[in-house]
């Protein structure tokens, strides 16, 4: 497995691979890797010839009061697990390389960024679209692998790919969970033992919503209330949103006639967690 910090060298490697007719899969990450990330690498390995992961804690997607400084950085362990997964190349750029002095160009995200995370974390998706487009310039991959765990992020990236005519296919991969249901996240390591128990409120709330829908409930607001009740029973410390939305527009749905997505963001202790699930009708 190659580990390259230079964008010029990475581009040259990818260019050679493309000239050789290889299909390239890209997995952008911020490191602190877990099984969720590795599932993306394995899928890329299975469906492409070359799997390229990137590790970069992107400052422009963090707000001023968020956890950029203390975001976990575990590069050596990350490289070990990527090697074991058969990853071919890891691009590990420096901040200066991605944001050279004077950097002032950003990608305006599509409208789907305006709800939920976009409202609560102003500028977050602008940071995401900017870094993903920059990574795609350095690594012109055929397929980009992203996790459904960040459901809105996938919708935002698909919107950018459509709007900017980017020649890439976006694959959205299932959320990998701990055995008790907690969605894996690099931020789970911030949770104390007690917070870790309370964090189960998110997946439980989604489970309750699924059961309600299977039992024939078609009212978005009733299902939202059921998710809120489950979150408060955990108890989480605060709820940013617990919403039933259309799978593509992410607009709230009041009358459920086709599959919908339940999206949750809540705070447990000082940790902000998100989760979601797609609900099919009963
Ligand atoms: P991050 O390092 O948090 O930026 O995540 C990098 C990629 O891994 C994103 O596409 C995430 O959606 C994806 N990801 C994070 N957690 C999970 C998970 N539990 N299951 C599947 N994919 C995930």
mmCIF file of C-alpha atoms and ligand atoms in Angstrom, residues 27-37 39-40 61 71 145-150 153-154 173-177 183-187, ligand 1:
data_model
loop_
_atom_site.group_PDB
_atom_site.id
_atom_site.type_symbol
_atom_site.label_atom_id
_atom_site.label_comp_id
_atom_site.label_asym_id
_atom_site.label_seq_id
_atom_site.Cartn_x
_atom_site.Cartn_y
_atom_site.Cartn_z
ATOM 1 C CA UNK A 27 -13.069 6.658 -0.269
ATOM 2 C CA UNK A 28 -12.698 10.100 1.347
ATOM 3 C CA UNK A 29 -12.352 9.987 5.154
ATOM 4 C CA UNK A 30 -11.205 12.116 8.060
ATOM 5 C CA UNK A 31 -9.377 9.158 9.627
ATOM 6 C CA UNK A 32 -9.978 7.640 13.100
ATOM 7 C CA UNK A 33 -11.127 4.700 11.037
ATOM 8 C CA UNK A 34 -13.646 2.064 12.112
ATOM 9 C CA UNK A 35 -15.537 -0.786 10.445
ATOM 10 C CA UNK A 36 -17.882 1.707 8.736
ATOM 11 C CA UNK A 37 -14.980 3.215 6.802
ATOM 12 C CA UNK A 39 -16.743 -1.464 4.639
ATOM 13 C CA UNK A 40 -16.398 1.290 2.013
ATOM 14 C CA UNK A 61 -16.376 21.731 7.332
ATOM 15 C CA UNK A 71 -11.014 15.507 16.392
ATOM 16 C CA UNK A 145 -17.877 5.574 -1.940
ATOM 17 C CA UNK A 146 -19.805 7.348 0.812
ATOM 18 C CA UNK A 147 -21.713 6.115 3.869
ATOM 19 C CA UNK A 148 -25.479 6.463 4.301
ATOM 20 C CA UNK A 149 -24.685 7.175 7.943
ATOM 21 C CA UNK A 150 -24.218 10.763 6.688
ATOM 22 C CA UNK A 153 -23.986 14.450 2.907
ATOM 23 C CA UNK A 154 -24.637 11.799 0.239
ATOM 24 C CA UNK A 173 -23.177 2.235 1.416
ATOM 25 C CA UNK A 174 -25.163 0.839 4.333
ATOM 26 C CA UNK A 175 -24.499 2.134 7.847
ATOM 27 C CA UNK A 176 -22.309 -0.237 9.862
ATOM 28 C CA UNK A 177 -23.503 -0.563 13.482
ATOM 29 C CA UNK A 183 -24.068 3.586 14.355
ATOM 30 C CA UNK A 184 -20.288 3.495 14.218
ATOM 31 C CA UNK A 185 -18.711 6.948 14.265
ATOM 32 C CA UNK A 186 -15.268 8.368 14.908
ATOM 33 C CA UNK A 187 -16.964 10.562 17.508
HETATM 34 P P1 LIG B 1 -15.764 10.561 8.084
HETATM 35 O O1 LIG B 1 -14.383 10.046 8.345
HETATM 36 O O2 LIG B 1 -16.617 10.623 9.300
HETATM 37 O O3 LIG B 1 -15.773 11.819 7.258
HETATM 38 O O4 LIG B 1 -16.476 9.458 7.183
HETATM 39 C C1 LIG B 1 -15.901 9.044 5.971
HETATM 40 C C2 LIG B 1 -16.910 8.223 5.201
HETATM 41 O O5 LIG B 1 -17.282 7.081 5.976
HETATM 42 C C3 LIG B 1 -18.213 8.996 4.942
HETATM 43 O O6 LIG B 1 -18.676 8.691 3.638
HETATM 44 C C4 LIG B 1 -19.129 8.458 6.004
HETATM 45 O O7 LIG B 1 -20.489 8.542 5.659
HETATM 46 C C5 LIG B 1 -18.672 7.011 6.078
HETATM 47 N N1 LIG B 1 -19.082 6.416 7.351
HETATM 48 C C6 LIG B 1 -18.907 6.931 8.607
HETATM 49 N N2 LIG B 1 -19.468 6.135 9.535
HETATM 50 C C7 LIG B 1 -20.016 5.095 8.857
HETATM 51 C C8 LIG B 1 -20.750 3.926 9.257
HETATM 52 N N3 LIG B 1 -21.031 3.669 10.538
HETATM 53 N N4 LIG B 1 -21.150 3.065 8.300
HETATM 54 C C9 LIG B 1 -20.870 3.306 6.987
HETATM 55 N N5 LIG B 1 -20.173 4.380 6.554
HETATM 56 C C10 LIG B 1 -19.760 5.267 7.464
#
